[in-house]
Short mmCIF file of C-alpha atoms in Angstrom, two decimals:
data_model
loop_
_atom_site.label_atom_id
_atom_site.label_comp_id
_atom_site.label_asym_id
_atom_site.label_seq_id
_atom_site.Cartn_x
_atom_site.Cartn_y
_atom_site.Cartn_z
CA LYS W 1 116.30 126.72 55.88
CA MET W 2 112.71 128.04 56.36
CA ALA W 3 109.63 125.46 55.81
CA THR W 4 108.01 126.49 52.89
CA PRO W 5 104.13 125.37 51.78
CA LYS W 6 104.49 122.18 49.93
CA SER W 7 102.43 123.76 47.22
CA SER W 8 104.72 126.49 46.23
CA ILE W 9 107.45 124.30 45.88
CA SER W 10 109.22 122.76 42.32
CA THR W 11 111.45 120.02 42.58
CA ILE W 12 114.94 120.51 40.81
CA THR W 13 117.24 117.27 40.18
CA THR W 14 119.75 119.09 37.56
CA SER W 15 121.90 122.15 38.14
CA SER W 16 125.65 123.16 37.61
CA MET W 17 127.94 122.00 39.82
CA ARG W 18 130.91 124.64 41.26
CA ILE W 19 133.80 122.98 42.55
CA THR W 20 136.28 124.45 45.11
CA LYS W 21 139.57 122.82 46.13
CA TYR W 22 140.78 124.12 49.76
CA GLY W 23 143.99 121.89 49.55
CA HIS W 24 145.07 118.53 49.55
CA SER W 25 141.91 115.89 49.49
CA CYS W 26 139.49 118.64 50.50
CA LEU W 27 136.33 119.91 47.94
CA PHE W 28 133.62 121.74 48.41
CA ILE W 29 130.87 121.02 45.82
CA GLU W 30 127.99 123.64 45.29
CA GLU W 31 125.06 122.22 43.00
CA GLY W 32 121.71 123.41 43.74
CA GLU W 33 121.05 124.05 47.34
CA ALA W 34 123.85 121.20 48.38
CA ARG W 35 126.70 122.25 50.03
CA ILE W 36 128.98 119.48 50.22
CA LEU W 37 132.66 119.52 52.01
CA ILE W 38 134.91 116.46 51.34
CA ASP W 39 137.89 115.53 53.48
CA PRO W 40 138.99 118.56 55.53
CA GLY W 41 141.90 116.64 56.82
CA SER W 42 145.12 118.02 58.76
CA TYR W 43 147.02 118.78 55.48
CA VAL W 44 144.39 121.24 54.32
CA PHE W 45 145.62 123.66 57.19
CA LEU W 46 149.30 122.44 57.11
CA ASP W 47 151.72 125.58 56.21
CA SER W 48 148.80 127.17 54.97
CA ALA W 49 146.89 130.71 56.35
CA LEU W 50 143.55 128.55 56.07
CA ARG W 51 141.75 127.97 59.13
CA PRO W 52 138.67 125.77 59.82
CA GLU W 53 136.83 128.31 60.33
CA ASP W 54 137.30 129.83 57.03
CA LEU W 55 135.95 127.13 55.35
CA PRO W 56 131.93 127.94 54.12
CA GLU W 57 129.08 126.50 55.66
CA SER W 58 128.02 122.78 54.51
CA ASN W 59 124.78 120.99 54.50
CA VAL W 60 126.75 117.90 53.78
CA LEU W 61 129.82 116.46 55.23
CA LEU W 62 131.64 113.52 53.27
CA LEU W 63 134.72 111.71 55.04
CA THR W 64 136.74 108.71 52.66
CA HIS W 65 138.58 107.13 55.77
CA GLU W 66 140.04 108.07 59.53
CA HIS W 67 143.59 108.69 58.50
CA PRO W 68 144.23 112.44 59.86
CA ASP W 69 144.77 114.01 56.04
CA HIS W 70 141.08 113.45 55.75
CA THR W 71 139.40 113.37 58.72
CA TYR W 72 140.67 115.89 61.35
CA PRO W 73 138.84 116.10 64.59
CA GLU W 74 140.16 119.21 65.58
CA ALA W 75 139.04 120.59 62.57
CA LEU W 76 135.72 119.11 62.46
CA LYS W 77 134.69 120.41 65.70
CA VAL W 78 135.55 124.05 64.36
CA ILE W 79 134.00 123.47 61.31
CA LEU W 80 130.59 122.35 63.04
CA GLN W 81 130.48 125.54 65.36
CA LYS W 82 128.81 127.06 62.39
CA SER W 83 127.61 124.55 60.46
CA LYS W 84 125.33 121.54 61.16
CA PRO W 85 125.79 119.21 58.07
CA ILE W 86 124.78 115.40 57.97
CA ILE W 87 128.05 113.58 57.93
CA LEU W 88 128.15 110.18 55.67
CA THR W 89 131.09 108.06 56.31
CA ASN W 90 132.03 104.50 57.24
CA PRO W 91 132.25 102.56 60.46
CA GLY W 92 135.99 103.21 60.73
CA VAL W 93 135.46 106.64 60.69
CA GLN W 94 132.58 106.53 62.75
CA LYS W 95 133.98 105.29 65.62
CA VAL W 96 136.86 108.20 65.04
CA LEU W 97 133.86 110.67 65.64
CA ARG W 98 131.89 108.83 68.49
CA ASP W 99 135.25 109.12 70.61
CA ASN W 100 135.41 112.98 69.65
CA SER W 101 131.42 113.28 70.60
CA ILE W 102 130.77 114.00 66.70
CA ASP W 103 127.67 112.22 65.43
CA SER W 104 127.23 110.71 61.87
CA ALA W 105 125.54 108.16 59.49
CA MET W 106 126.78 105.43 57.56
CA LEU W 107 127.06 105.20 53.91
CA ALA W 108 127.79 101.54 53.00
CA ARG W 109 129.41 101.02 49.84
CA GLY W 110 127.06 100.34 46.46
CA GLU W 111 124.05 102.59 49.11
CA GLU W 112 122.71 105.46 47.26
CA ARG W 113 121.50 108.53 49.43
CA LYS W 114 118.95 111.10 47.94
CA LEU W 115 118.91 114.39 49.75
CA SER W 116 116.33 116.87 49.34
CA PHE W 117 117.23 120.51 50.50
CA ARG W 118 114.52 123.54 50.17
CA SER W 119 115.61 127.11 49.24
CA SER W 120 113.18 129.53 50.60
CA GLY W 121 111.48 132.97 49.24
CA SER W 122 108.51 133.61 46.98
CA SER W 123 109.75 131.29 44.29
CA ALA W 124 111.18 128.59 46.76
CA SER W 125 112.50 125.32 45.61
CA GLU W 126 113.43 121.67 46.44
CA TYR W 127 116.22 120.44 45.20
CA GLN W 128 117.42 116.49 45.03
CA ILE W 129 121.38 115.22 44.80
CA SER W 130 122.26 111.75 44.85
CA ILE W 131 125.20 110.60 46.60
CA ARG W 132 126.44 106.92 45.97
CA GLY W 133 128.99 105.08 48.03
CA ILE W 134 131.55 103.41 46.11
CA ALA W 135 133.60 100.18 47.10
CA CYS W 136 137.39 101.16 46.58
CA GLU W 137 140.10 99.62 48.97
CA HIS W 138 142.93 101.98 50.13
CA GLY W 139 145.90 101.92 48.58
CA LEU W 140 148.58 99.65 50.06
CA ILE W 141 151.41 101.75 52.05
CA ALA W 142 152.94 99.05 53.47
CA GLU W 143 152.47 95.40 54.04
CA HIS W 144 152.73 95.76 58.18
CA ILE W 145 150.15 98.82 58.03
CA PRO W 146 146.68 97.87 57.92
CA ARG W 147 144.59 99.35 55.10
CA PRO W 148 141.65 101.70 56.74
CA ASP W 149 137.95 101.21 56.08
CA HIS W 150 137.40 103.13 53.16
CA VAL W 151 134.44 104.51 50.95
CA GLY W 152 134.59 106.58 47.93
CA PHE W 153 132.00 109.10 46.87
CA LEU W 154 129.82 109.41 43.49
CA ILE W 155 128.32 112.75 43.73
CA ALA W 156 124.76 113.61 41.52
CA ASN W 157 126.02 110.83 39.17
CA ARG W 158 129.02 113.16 37.80
CA LEU W 159 131.61 113.85 40.21
CA LEU W 160 133.45 110.58 41.98
CA HIS W 161 135.91 111.31 44.91
CA PRO W 162 137.53 108.10 45.73
CA GLY W 163 139.47 109.30 48.71
CA ASP W 164 142.93 107.38 48.31
CA CYS W 165 142.32 104.68 45.86
CA VAL W 166 143.28 104.62 42.18
CA THR W 167 142.84 100.57 41.37
CA LEU W 168 139.99 100.18 39.46
CA ARG W 169 139.51 96.06 40.38
CA ASN W 170 136.57 97.13 42.99
CA PHE W 171 134.76 99.64 40.95
CA PRO W 172 131.27 98.93 39.47
CA LEU W 173 133.05 99.86 35.80
CA PRO W 174 129.92 99.19 33.64
CA TRP W 175 127.66 102.04 35.09
CA GLN W 176 130.33 104.22 36.73
CA SER W 177 132.69 104.92 33.59
CA GLU W 178 129.55 106.43 32.23
CA LEU W 179 128.41 108.64 34.73
CA ALA W 180 131.44 110.07 36.26
CA THR W 181 132.10 113.13 34.03
CA ILE W 182 134.36 114.65 36.99
CA LEU W 183 137.28 112.52 38.32
CA ALA W 184 139.24 113.44 41.63
CA VAL W 185 142.34 112.19 41.17
CA PRO W 186 144.76 111.46 43.51
CA VAL W 187 148.09 112.09 41.72
CA ALA W 188 150.70 111.55 44.94
CA ALA W 189 151.06 109.33 47.83
CA PRO W 190 153.22 106.76 49.58
CA TRP W 191 150.58 103.80 48.35
CA MET W 192 150.78 104.73 44.87
CA LYS W 193 152.61 105.20 41.81
CA ILE W 194 152.15 107.88 39.54
CA SER W 195 151.59 106.21 36.46
CA GLU W 196 148.33 104.45 38.40
CA GLY W 197 147.06 107.24 38.46
CA LEU W 198 147.32 108.54 35.39
CA GLU W 199 145.87 104.73 34.22
CA PHE W 200 142.95 105.11 36.77
CA VAL W 201 142.21 108.37 34.73
CA LYS W 202 142.30 106.45 31.33
CA LYS W 203 140.08 103.99 31.69
CA LEU W 204 137.40 105.71 33.63
CA LYS W 205 137.50 108.24 30.52
CA PRO W 206 135.62 111.30 32.84
CA LYS W 207 135.38 114.65 30.82
CA PHE W 208 137.41 116.58 33.81
CA ALA W 209 140.24 115.03 35.95
CA ILE W 210 140.52 117.30 39.25
CA PRO W 211 144.47 116.44 40.76
CA ILE W 212 143.83 116.22 44.71
CA HIS W 213 146.18 114.55 47.36
CA ASP W 214 148.84 116.78 47.30
CA GLY W 215 149.07 119.17 49.91
CA PHE W 216 152.30 117.90 50.88
CA LEU W 217 154.32 118.79 47.34
CA LYS W 218 156.13 121.80 47.68
CA TRP W 219 156.06 122.05 44.05
CA PRO W 220 152.88 120.12 42.49
CA GLN W 221 153.42 121.18 38.90
CA ARG W 222 156.61 119.53 38.32
CA PRO W 223 156.44 116.66 37.54
CA TRP W 224 152.91 115.28 39.03
CA TYR W 225 150.94 117.63 37.09
CA THR W 226 153.03 117.74 34.06
CA VAL W 227 152.97 113.72 33.71
CA PHE W 228 149.19 113.94 33.81
CA GLU W 229 148.85 116.65 31.37
CA THR W 230 150.90 115.27 28.86
CA GLY W 231 149.94 111.52 29.44
CA LEU W 232 146.46 112.69 28.92
CA GLN W 233 146.88 114.65 26.05
CA GLY W 234 144.46 113.23 23.02
CA THR W 235 142.46 111.21 25.35
CA GLY W 236 139.47 113.88 25.91
CA THR W 237 140.17 114.37 29.39
CA GLU W 238 141.15 117.71 30.46
CA PHE W 239 143.27 118.14 33.17
CA VAL W 240 142.14 120.68 35.67
CA PRO W 241 144.33 122.00 38.33
CA LEU W 242 142.39 124.31 40.77
CA LYS W 243 144.27 126.77 43.08
CA ILE W 244 143.43 126.86 46.42
CA GLY W 245 140.49 129.01 47.56
CA LYS W 246 139.29 129.31 43.76
CA ALA W 247 136.13 127.73 41.83
CA ARG W 248 135.16 126.65 38.81
CA GLU W 249 131.68 125.77 37.23
CA PHE W 250 131.25 122.21 35.37
#
């Protein structure tokens, strides 16, 4: 964006949040001037007409862990041809990215980054957004398969994207349960039971729960979505399945 004289810039810290799902665990977040892409992994493009170059431009790219359904270097190289985002992730993913000549920065568990973005034009403003790394272990697939380095993301104190994690023992619940009003919840995986995902939502008590980690399901509505929809009735949480490429404003 064009640099703007400081005297003409007003600082904005709150805005509506617009969320678009691009399949599996990939979400695109628009809030103020922030354009945040999360986990554009291989399943986003599997059996889909969507190509990496079809994803919107971003100024922040968040990667939860190194598994290819979340970190897909071939797609990232294409995405980075039209976007130059800051990439925040953990040391395990950083190694994968370095092996593919992609630069990134580490966001430690518990660390908060406040990023600023400027709009251009006569009424220019500077928008700040916070991104906090959340300590959460990847779910256990099998005893002989090691868990990868893993970090979740709390964005703007509103949206929690936990990556491949539905356990609560590693979460700082006293503050997080109050701030994460939107939860991206995994619904199906070899490392979780559907009851664990449902309990995860009930304990965090968000206003909205968006299903993720469902890219390999041919018919996600039944029984996966139905279990969440019926299980969350009367809890105060709205279950919000997003169609691929369709956005909702929160």
